[in-house]
Short mmCIF file of C-alpha atoms and ligand atoms in Angstrom, two decimals:
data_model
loop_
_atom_site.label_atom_id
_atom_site.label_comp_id
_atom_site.label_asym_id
_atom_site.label_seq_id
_atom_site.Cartn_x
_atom_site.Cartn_y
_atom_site.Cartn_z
CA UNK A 15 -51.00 -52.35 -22.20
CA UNK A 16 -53.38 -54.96 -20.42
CA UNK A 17 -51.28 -56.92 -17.75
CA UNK A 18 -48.17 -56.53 -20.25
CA UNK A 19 -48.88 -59.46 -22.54
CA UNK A 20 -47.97 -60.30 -25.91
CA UNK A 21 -48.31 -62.13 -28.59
CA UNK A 22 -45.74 -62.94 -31.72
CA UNK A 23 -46.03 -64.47 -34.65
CA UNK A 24 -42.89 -65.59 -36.54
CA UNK A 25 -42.72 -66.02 -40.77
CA UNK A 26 -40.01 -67.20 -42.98
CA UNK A 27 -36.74 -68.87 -42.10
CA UNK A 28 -34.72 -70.48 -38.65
CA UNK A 29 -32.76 -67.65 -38.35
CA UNK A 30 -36.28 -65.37 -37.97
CA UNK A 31 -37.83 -68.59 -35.81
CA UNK A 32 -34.57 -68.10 -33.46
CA UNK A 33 -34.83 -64.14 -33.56
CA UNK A 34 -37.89 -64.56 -31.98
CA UNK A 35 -37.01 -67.17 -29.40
CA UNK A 36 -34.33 -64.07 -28.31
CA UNK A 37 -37.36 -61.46 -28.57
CA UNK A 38 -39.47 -63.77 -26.47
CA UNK A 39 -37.05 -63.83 -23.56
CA UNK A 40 -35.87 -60.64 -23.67
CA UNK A 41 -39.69 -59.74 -23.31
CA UNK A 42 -40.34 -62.08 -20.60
CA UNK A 43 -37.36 -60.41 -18.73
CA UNK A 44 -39.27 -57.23 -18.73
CA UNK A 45 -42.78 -59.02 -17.24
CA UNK A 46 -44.23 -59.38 -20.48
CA UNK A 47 -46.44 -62.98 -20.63
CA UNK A 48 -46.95 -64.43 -23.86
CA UNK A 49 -50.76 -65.21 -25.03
CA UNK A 50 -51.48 -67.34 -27.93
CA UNK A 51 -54.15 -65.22 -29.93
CA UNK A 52 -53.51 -61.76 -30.84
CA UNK A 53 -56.84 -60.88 -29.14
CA UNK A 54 -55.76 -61.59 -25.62
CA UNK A 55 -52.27 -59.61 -26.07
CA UNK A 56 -51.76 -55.72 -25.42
CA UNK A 57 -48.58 -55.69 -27.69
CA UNK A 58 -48.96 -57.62 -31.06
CA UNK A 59 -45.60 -58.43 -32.99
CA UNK A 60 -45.07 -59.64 -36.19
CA UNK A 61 -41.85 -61.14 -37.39
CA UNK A 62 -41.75 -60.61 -40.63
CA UNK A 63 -39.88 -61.81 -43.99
CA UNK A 64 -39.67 -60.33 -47.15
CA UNK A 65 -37.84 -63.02 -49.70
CA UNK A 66 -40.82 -63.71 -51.68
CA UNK A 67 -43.34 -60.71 -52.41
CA UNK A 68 -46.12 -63.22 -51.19
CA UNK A 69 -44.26 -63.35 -47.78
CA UNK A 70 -44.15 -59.97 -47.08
CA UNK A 71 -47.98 -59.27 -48.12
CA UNK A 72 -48.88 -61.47 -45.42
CA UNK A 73 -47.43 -59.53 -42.89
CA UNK A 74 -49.94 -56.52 -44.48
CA UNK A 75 -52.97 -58.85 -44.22
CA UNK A 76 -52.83 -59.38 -40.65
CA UNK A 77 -51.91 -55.87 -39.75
CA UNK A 78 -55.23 -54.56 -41.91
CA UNK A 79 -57.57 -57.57 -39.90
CA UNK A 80 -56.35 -54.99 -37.29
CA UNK A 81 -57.46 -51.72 -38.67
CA UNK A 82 -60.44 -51.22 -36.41
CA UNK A 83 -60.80 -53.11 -33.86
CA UNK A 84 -57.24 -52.88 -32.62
CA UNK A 85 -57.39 -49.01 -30.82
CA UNK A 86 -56.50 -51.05 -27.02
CA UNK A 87 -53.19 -52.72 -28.77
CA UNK A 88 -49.66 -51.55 -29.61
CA UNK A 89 -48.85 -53.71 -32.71
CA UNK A 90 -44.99 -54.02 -33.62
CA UNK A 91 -43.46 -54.70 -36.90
CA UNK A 92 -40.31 -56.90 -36.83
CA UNK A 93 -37.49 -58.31 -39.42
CA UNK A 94 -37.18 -58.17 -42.74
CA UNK A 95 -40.18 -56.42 -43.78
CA UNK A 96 -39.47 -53.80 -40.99
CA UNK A 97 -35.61 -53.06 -42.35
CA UNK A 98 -37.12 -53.13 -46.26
CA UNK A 99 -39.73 -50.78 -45.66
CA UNK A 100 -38.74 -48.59 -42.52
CA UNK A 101 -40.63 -45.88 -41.62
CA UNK A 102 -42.90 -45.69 -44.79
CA UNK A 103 -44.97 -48.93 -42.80
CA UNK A 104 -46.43 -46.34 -40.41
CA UNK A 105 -48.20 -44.49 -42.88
CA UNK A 106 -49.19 -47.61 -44.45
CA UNK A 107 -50.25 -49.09 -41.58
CA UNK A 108 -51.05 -46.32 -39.25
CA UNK A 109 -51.74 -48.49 -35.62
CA UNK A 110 -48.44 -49.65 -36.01
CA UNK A 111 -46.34 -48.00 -33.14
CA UNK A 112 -42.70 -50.05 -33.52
CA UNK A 113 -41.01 -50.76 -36.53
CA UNK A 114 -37.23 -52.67 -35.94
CA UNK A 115 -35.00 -54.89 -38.12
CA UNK A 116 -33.42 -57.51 -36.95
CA UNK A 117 -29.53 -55.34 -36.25
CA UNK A 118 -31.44 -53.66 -33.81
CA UNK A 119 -32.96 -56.12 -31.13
CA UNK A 120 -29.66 -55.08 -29.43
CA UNK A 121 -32.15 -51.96 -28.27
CA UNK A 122 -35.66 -54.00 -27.86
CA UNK A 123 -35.37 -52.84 -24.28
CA UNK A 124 -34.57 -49.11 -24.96
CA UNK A 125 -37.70 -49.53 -27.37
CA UNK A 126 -40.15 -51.30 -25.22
CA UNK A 127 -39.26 -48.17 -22.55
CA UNK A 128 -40.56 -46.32 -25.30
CA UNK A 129 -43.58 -47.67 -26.18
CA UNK A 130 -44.61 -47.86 -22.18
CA UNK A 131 -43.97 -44.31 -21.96
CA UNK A 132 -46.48 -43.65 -24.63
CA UNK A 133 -44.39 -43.42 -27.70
CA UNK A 134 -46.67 -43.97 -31.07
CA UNK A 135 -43.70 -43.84 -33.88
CA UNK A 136 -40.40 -45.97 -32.75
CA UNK A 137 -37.60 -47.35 -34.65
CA UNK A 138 -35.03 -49.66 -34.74
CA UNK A 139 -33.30 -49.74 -38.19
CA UNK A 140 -29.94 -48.93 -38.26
CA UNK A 141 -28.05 -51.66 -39.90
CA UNK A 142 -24.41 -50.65 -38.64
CA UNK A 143 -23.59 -52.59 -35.52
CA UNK A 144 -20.96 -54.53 -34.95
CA UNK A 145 -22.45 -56.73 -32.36
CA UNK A 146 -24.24 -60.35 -33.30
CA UNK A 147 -27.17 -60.66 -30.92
CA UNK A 148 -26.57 -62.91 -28.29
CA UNK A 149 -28.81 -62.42 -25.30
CA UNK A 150 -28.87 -64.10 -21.40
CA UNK A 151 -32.82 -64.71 -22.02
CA UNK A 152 -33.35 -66.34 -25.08
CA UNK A 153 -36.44 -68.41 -24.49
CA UNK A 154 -35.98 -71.99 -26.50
CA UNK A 155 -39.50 -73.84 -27.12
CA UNK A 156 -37.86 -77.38 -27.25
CA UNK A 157 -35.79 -78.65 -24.73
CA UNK A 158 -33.30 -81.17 -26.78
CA UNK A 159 -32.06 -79.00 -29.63
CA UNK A 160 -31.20 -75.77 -29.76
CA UNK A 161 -30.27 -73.11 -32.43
CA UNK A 162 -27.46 -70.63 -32.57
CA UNK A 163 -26.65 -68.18 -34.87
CA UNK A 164 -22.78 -68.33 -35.33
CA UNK A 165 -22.96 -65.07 -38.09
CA UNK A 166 -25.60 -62.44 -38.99
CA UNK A 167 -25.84 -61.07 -42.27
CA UNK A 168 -24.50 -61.47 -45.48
CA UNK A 169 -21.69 -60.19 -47.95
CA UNK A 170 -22.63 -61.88 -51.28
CA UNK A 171 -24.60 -60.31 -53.91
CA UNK A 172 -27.28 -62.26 -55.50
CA UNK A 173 -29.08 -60.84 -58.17
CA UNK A 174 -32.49 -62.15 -56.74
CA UNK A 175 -31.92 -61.75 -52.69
CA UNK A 176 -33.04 -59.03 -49.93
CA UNK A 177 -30.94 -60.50 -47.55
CA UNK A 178 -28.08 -58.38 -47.77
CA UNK A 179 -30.49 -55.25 -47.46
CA UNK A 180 -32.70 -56.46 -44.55
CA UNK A 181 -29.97 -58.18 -42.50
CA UNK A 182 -26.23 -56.04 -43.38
CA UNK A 183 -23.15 -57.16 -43.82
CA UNK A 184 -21.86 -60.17 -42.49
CA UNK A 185 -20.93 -59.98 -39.04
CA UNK A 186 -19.19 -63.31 -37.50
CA UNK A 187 -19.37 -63.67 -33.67
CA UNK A 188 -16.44 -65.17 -31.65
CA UNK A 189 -15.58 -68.69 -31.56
CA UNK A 190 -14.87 -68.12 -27.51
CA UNK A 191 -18.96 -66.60 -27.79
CA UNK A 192 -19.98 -69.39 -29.89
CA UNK A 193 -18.75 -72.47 -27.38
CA UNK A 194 -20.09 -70.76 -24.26
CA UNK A 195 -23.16 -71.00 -25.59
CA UNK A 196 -22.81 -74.42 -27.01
CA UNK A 197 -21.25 -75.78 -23.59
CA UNK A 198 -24.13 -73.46 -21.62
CA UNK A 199 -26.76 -75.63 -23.46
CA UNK A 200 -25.11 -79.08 -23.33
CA UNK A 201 -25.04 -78.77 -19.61
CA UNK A 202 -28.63 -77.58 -19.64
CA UNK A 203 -29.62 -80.80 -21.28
CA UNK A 204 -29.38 -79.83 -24.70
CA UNK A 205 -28.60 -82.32 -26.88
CA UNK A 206 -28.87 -80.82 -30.37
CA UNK A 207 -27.52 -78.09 -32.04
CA UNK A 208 -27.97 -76.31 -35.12
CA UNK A 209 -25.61 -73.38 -36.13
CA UNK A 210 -27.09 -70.61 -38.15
CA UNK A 211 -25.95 -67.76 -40.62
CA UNK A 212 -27.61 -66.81 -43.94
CA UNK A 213 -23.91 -68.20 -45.13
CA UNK A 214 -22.06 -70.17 -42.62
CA UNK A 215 -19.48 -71.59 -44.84
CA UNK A 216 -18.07 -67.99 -44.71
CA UNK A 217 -17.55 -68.08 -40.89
CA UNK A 218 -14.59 -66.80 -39.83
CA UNK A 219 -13.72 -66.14 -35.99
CA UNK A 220 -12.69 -62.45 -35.27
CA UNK A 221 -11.08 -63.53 -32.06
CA UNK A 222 -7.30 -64.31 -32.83
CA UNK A 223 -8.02 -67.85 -32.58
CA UNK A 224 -9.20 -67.46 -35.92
CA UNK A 225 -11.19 -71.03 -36.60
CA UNK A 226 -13.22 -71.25 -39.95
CA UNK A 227 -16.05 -72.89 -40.36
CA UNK A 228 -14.78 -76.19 -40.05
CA UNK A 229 -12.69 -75.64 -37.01
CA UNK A 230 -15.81 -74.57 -35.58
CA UNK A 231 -18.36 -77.18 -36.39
CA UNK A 232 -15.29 -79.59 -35.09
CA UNK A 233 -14.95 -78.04 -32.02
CA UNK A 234 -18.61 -77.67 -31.42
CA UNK A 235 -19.29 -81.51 -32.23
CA UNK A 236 -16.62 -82.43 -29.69
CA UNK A 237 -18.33 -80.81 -27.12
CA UNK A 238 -19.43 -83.23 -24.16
CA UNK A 239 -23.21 -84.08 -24.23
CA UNK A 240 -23.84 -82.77 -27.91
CA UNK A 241 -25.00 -85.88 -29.56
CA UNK A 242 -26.22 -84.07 -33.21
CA UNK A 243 -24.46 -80.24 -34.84
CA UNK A 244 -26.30 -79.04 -37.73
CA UNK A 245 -26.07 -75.92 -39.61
CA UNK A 246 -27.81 -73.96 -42.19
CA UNK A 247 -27.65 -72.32 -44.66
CA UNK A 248 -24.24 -73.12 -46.86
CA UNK A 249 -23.14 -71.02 -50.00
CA UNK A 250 -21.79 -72.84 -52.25
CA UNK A 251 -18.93 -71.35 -53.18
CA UNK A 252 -17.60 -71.39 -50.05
CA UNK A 253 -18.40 -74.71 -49.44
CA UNK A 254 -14.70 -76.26 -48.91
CA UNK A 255 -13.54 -80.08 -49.20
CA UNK A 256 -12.38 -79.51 -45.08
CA UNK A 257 -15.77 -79.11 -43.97
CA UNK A 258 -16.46 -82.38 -45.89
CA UNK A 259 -13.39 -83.68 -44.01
CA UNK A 260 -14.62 -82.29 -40.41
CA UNK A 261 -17.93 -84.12 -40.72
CA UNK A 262 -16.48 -87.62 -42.18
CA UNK A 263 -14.26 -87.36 -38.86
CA UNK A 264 -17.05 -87.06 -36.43
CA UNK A 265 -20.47 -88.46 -36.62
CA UNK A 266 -21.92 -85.85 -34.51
CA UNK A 267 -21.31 -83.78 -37.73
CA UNK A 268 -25.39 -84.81 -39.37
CA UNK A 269 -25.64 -86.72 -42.11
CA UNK A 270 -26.80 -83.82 -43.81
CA UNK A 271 -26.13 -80.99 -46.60
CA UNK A 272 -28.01 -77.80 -47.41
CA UNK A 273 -26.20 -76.87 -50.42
CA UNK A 274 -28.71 -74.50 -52.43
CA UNK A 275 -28.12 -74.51 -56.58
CA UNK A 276 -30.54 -71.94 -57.10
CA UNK A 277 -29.74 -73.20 -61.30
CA UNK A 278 -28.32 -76.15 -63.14
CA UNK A 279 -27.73 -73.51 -65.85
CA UNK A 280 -24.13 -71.53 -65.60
CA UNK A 281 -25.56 -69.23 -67.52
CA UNK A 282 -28.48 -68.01 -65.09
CA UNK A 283 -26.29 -68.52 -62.17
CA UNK A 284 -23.88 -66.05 -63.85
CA UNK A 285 -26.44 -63.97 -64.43
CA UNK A 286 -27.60 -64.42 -60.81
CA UNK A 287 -24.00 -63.48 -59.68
CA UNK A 288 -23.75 -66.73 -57.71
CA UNK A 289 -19.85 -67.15 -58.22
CA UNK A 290 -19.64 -70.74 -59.40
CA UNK A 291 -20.88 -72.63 -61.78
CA UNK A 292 -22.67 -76.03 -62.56
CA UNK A 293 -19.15 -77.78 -62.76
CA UNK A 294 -18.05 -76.29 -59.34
CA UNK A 295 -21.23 -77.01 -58.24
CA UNK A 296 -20.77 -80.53 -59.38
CA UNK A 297 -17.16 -80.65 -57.92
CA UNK A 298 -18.75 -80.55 -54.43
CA UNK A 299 -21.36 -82.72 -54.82
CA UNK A 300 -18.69 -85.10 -55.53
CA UNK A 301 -16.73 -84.41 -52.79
CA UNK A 302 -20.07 -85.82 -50.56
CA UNK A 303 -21.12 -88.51 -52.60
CA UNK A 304 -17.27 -89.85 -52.21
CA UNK A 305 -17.46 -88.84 -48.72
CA UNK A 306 -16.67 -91.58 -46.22
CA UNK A 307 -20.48 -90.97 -44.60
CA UNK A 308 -23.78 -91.29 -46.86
CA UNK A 309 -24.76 -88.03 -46.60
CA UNK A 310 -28.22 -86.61 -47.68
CA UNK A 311 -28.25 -83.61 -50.27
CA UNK A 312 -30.89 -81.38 -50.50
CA UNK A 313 -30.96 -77.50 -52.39
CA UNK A 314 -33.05 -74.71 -53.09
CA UNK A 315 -33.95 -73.71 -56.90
CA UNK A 316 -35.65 -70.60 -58.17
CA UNK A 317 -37.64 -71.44 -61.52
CA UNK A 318 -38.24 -68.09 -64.03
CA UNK A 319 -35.81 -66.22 -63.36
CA UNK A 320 -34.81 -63.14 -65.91
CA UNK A 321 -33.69 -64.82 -69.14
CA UNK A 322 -33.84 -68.48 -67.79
CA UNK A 323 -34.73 -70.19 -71.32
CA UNK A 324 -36.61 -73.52 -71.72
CA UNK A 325 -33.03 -75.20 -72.11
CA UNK A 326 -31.67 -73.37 -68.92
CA UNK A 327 -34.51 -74.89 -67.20
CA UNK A 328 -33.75 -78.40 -68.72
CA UNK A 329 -30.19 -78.05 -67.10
CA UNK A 330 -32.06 -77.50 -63.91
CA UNK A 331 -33.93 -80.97 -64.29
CA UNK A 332 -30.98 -82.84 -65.64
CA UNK A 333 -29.29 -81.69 -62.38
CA UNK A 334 -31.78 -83.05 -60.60
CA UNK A 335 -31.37 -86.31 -62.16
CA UNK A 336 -27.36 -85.93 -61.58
CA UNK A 337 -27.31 -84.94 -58.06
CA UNK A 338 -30.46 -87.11 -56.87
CA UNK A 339 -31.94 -84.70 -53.95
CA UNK A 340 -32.98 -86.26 -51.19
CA UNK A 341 -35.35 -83.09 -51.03
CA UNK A 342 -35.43 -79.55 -52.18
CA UNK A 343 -37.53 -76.20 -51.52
CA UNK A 344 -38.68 -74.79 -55.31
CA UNK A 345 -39.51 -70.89 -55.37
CA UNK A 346 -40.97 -68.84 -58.79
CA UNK A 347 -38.50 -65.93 -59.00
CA UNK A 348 -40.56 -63.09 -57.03
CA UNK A 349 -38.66 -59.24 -57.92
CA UNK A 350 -37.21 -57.64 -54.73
CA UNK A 351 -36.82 -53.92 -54.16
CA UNK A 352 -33.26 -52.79 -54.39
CA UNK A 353 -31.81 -56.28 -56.09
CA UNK A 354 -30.08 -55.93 -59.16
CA UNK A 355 -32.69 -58.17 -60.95
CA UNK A 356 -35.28 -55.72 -60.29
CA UNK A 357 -34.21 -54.24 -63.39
CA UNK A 358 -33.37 -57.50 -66.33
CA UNK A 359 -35.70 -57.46 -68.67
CA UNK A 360 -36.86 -61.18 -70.19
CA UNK A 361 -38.58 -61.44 -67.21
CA UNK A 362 -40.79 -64.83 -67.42
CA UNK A 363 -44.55 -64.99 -67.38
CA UNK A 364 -45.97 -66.09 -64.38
CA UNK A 365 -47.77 -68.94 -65.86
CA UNK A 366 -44.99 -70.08 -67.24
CA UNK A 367 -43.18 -69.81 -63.71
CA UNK A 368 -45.90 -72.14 -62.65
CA UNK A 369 -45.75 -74.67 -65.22
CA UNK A 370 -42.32 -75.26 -64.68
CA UNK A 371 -42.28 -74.95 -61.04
CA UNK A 372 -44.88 -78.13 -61.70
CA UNK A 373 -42.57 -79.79 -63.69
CA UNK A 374 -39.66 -79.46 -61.00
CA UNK A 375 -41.76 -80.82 -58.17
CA UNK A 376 -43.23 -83.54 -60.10
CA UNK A 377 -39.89 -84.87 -60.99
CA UNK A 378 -38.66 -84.57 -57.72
CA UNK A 379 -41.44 -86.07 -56.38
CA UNK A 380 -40.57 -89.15 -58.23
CA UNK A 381 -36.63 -88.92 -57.31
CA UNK A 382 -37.67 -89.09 -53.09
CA UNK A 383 -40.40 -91.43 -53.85
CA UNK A 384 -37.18 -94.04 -55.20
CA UNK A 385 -34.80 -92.66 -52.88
CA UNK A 386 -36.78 -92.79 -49.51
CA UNK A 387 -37.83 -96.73 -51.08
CA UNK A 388 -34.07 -98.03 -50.83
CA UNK A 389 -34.13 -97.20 -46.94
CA UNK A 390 -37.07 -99.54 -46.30
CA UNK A 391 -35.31 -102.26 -43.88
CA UNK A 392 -32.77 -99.75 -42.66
CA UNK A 393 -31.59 -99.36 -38.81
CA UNK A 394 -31.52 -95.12 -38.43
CA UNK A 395 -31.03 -93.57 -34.92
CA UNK A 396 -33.80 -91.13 -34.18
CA UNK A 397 -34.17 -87.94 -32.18
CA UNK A 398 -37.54 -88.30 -30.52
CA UNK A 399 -39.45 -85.43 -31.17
CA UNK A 400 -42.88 -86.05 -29.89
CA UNK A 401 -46.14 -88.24 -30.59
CA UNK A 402 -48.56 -88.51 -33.17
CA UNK A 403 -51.56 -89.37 -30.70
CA UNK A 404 -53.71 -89.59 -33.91
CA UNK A 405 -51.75 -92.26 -35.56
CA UNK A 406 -50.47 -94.26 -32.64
CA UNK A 407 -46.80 -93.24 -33.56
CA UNK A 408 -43.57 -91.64 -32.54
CA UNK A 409 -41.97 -88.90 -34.35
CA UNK A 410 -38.94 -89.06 -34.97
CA UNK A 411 -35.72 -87.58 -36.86
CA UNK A 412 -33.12 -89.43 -38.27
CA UNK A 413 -29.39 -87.87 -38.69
CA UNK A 414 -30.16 -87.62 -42.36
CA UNK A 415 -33.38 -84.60 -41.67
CA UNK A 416 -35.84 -87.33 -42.55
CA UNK A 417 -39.10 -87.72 -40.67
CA UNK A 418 -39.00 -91.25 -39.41
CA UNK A 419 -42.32 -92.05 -37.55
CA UNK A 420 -42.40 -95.04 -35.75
CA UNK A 421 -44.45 -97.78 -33.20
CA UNK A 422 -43.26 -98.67 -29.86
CA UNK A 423 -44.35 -101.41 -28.17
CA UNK A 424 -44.34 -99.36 -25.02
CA UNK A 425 -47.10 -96.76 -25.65
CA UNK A 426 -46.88 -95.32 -22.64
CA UNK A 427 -43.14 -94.66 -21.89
CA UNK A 428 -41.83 -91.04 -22.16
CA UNK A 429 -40.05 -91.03 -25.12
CA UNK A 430 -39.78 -87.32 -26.31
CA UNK A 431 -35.69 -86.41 -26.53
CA UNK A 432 -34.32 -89.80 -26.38
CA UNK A 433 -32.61 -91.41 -28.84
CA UNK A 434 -33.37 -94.86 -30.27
CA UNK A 435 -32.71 -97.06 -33.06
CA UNK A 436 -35.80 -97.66 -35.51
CA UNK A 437 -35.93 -99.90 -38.64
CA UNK A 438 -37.54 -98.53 -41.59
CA UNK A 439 -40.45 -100.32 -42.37
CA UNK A 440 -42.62 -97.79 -45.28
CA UNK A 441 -41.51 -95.11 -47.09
CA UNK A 442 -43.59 -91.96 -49.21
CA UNK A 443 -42.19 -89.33 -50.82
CA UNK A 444 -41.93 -86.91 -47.79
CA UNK A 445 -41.33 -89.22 -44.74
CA UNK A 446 -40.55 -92.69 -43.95
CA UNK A 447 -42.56 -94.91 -41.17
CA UNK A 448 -40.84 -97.64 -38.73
CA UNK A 449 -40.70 -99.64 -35.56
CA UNK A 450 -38.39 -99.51 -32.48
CA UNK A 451 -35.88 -101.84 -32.45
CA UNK A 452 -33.67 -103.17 -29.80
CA UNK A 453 -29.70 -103.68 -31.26
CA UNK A 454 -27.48 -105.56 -29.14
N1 5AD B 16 -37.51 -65.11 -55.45
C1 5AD B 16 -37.69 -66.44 -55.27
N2 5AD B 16 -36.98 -67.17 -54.42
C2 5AD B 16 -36.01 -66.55 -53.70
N3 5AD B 16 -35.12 -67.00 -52.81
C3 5AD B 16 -34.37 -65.97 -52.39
N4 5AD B 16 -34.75 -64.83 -53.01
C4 5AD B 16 -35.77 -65.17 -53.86
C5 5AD B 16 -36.55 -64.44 -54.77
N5 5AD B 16 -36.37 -63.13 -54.98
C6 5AD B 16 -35.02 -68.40 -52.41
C7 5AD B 16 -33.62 -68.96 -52.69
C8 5AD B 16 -33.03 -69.06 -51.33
C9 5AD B 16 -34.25 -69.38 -50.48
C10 5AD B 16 -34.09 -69.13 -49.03
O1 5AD B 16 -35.24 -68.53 -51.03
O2 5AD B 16 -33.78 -70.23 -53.28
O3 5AD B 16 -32.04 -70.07 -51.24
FE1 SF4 B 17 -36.95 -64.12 -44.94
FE2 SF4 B 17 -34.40 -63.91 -45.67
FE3 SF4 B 17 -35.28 -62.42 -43.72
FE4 SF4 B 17 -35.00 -65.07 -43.35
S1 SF4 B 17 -33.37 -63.55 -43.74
S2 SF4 B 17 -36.73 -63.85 -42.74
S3 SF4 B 17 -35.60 -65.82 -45.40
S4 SF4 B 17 -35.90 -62.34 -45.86
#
């Protein structure tokens, strides 16, 4: 390997982005420097995901650009795609020398030894640990927030979903774990923090402390320094009125909810063995919008799946107009291998995915158009996040998880990770635009 250098490339959601911030350091621990093409590294990783077919080809694509001209490189195959597929990628893609799921990072050192020493065929995809990767070197690229996954894996069975087969069985870590982290970052300088699981609202503390979820993100917030806690993602069903309560006590608590639907139909989401329905569904949105806090609302809906009807997908928009998003991420059902959808038949066509995966944006489109509108003239506190040299402005990111952009009549002060009031002067369907203010 030339000068031990590599290079990584991340797809698909935080909890991958964060697996890779833990790769990264555990690599730079070993002497490995990270390049930024894949031309100028000696090993080549790829993180992958695999919840959409069209994410997981990608991965393929890159490898094949490598078919040839790659003979001087090691090329590693990460994540989700790596635990789907195994051992069968190194026949499809025969440079590839390292093929690990995320269970097993655990061993990235054991591996790497491997691979030095000349090894061609190594694996890391044994899903049955008990540990939650939590590693002295994880390498964070911003310095004000910070993630940290609280629990790996996941126990639910959705029709639709690889998780459960590319990441285990949920796994929580311990609350004790959990703060020294947390406290660890605060005194670093960390201001930020954003918890992650594939289902955090099922946290539960092995320890004999035994905090849930709430008790966690309470005890987290209260944490000296920590001036924003986020988390992602929430399921639903165990979504319960006390986490509602936790945040309405403590502003550090975001003004935000992930709380994906998937459906506004009960029937799909039976059929998508979600475990709740549109009215329990409903029941919790209710609990937020009577919160004592404004808090934003956003989901995640998959248009065409198995059996969805024209009138299951006209629940779906009238829940749109119920609930009143402030955003949402729309998928076309894609099959997975090993789901139990794989095998419903009334699968849709995929034009007709499209058409009403078109009809879903548009009229969401329209709802954050109106909604982002009402906060023109606002006061929202920003986290700084860096400039727009191009535009002349700030960005910024308001408690809410809206993009607030904004002028300062100081161009040159150092702005990036402070935290300022800005009034909200223009407003689009995606972001909002504003100016500093000064509040006495
Ligand atoms: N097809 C389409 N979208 C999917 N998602 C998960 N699995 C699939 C699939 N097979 C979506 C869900 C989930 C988000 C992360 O990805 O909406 O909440
Ligand atoms: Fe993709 Fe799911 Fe894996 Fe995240 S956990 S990388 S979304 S398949």
């Amino acid at each position: 390997m030339s000068g031990k250098t590599f290079y990584i490339e991340t797809f698909g959601c935080q909890m991958n982005v964060h697996d890779s911030e833990k790769v990264i350091g555990t690599l730079q621990a070993r002497g490995y420097r990270q390049v930024e093409t894949p031309e100028d590294a000696g090993l080549v990783l790829y993180n992958t995901c695999s919840i959409r077919d069209k994410a997981e080809q990608k991965v393929f694509s890159r490898l094949q650009q490598f078919k040839r001209n790659g003979r001087d490189k090691v090329f590693g195959v990460l994540g989700c795609v790596a635990q789907q597929e195994g051992e069968k990628i190194f026949d499809r893609a025969p440079h590839v020398s390292l093929v690990a799921g995320s269970a097993s990072y655990p061993r990235l050192g054991e591996m790497l030894v491997q691979l030095e020493a000349g090894n061609r065929r190594v694996t890391g995809l044994s899903l049955d640990t008990n540990e939650t990767f939590d590693t002295p070197f994880t390498r964070r690229d911003n310095p004000h927030r910070a993630y940290i996954t609280i629990i790996e894996g996941c126990d639910k069975s959705c029709a639709y979903c690889v998780v459960p087969f590319t990441r285990g069985p949920e796994r929580s870590r311990t609350s004790e774990s959990v703060m020294a982290e947390a406290t660890g970052l605060a005194k670093r300088g960390f201001t930020e923090i954003q918890l992650l699981g594939q289902n955090v609202n099922s946290y539960r503390d092995p320890s004999p402390a035994g905090w849930d979820f709430a008790g966690l993100i309470a005890r987290v917030a209260a944490i000296p320094g920590i001036r924003r806690v986020r988390y992602t993602t929430s399921h639903p069903r165990d979504f319960s009125k006390s986490i509602v309560d936790a945040m309405d006590a403590n502003p550090v608590l975001c003004d935000h909810v992930h709380l994906p639907v998937q459906s506004g139909s009960s029937k799909v989401l039976r059929s998508m063995d979600r475990l709740y329905t549109r009215e329990d569904y409903l029941r919790r949105i209710e609990w937020l919008k009577t919160a004592r806090r404004r808090y934003s609302i956003t989901t995640d809906i998959i248009v065409g799946f198995p059996g969805e009807t024209e009138r299951d997908f006209e629940e779906t928009l009238d829940l749109l107009d119920e609930v009143q998003y402030d955003s949402l991420f729309s998928f076309k059902y894609s099959p997975r291998p090993n789901t139990a959808a794989l095998s419903m038949g009334d699968r849709i066509p995929e034009e007709e995915k499209q058409r009403r995966l078109v009809i879903l944006q548009e009229k969401q489109r329209a709802i954050q158009i109106r909604r982002n509108a009402q906060m023109i003239g606002a006061i929202r506190e920003v986290l700084v996040e860096g400039r727009n040299q191009a535009l002349g402005q700030w960005i910024g990111r308001t408690s809410c998880n809206r993009t607030l952009n904004f002028t300062h009549p100081d161009s040159g002060a150092a702005l990036t990770g402070r935290y300022l009031p800005v009034r909200v002067t223009r407003s689009g369907p995606n972001s909002l635009v504003g100016e500093s203010v000064t509040v006495v």
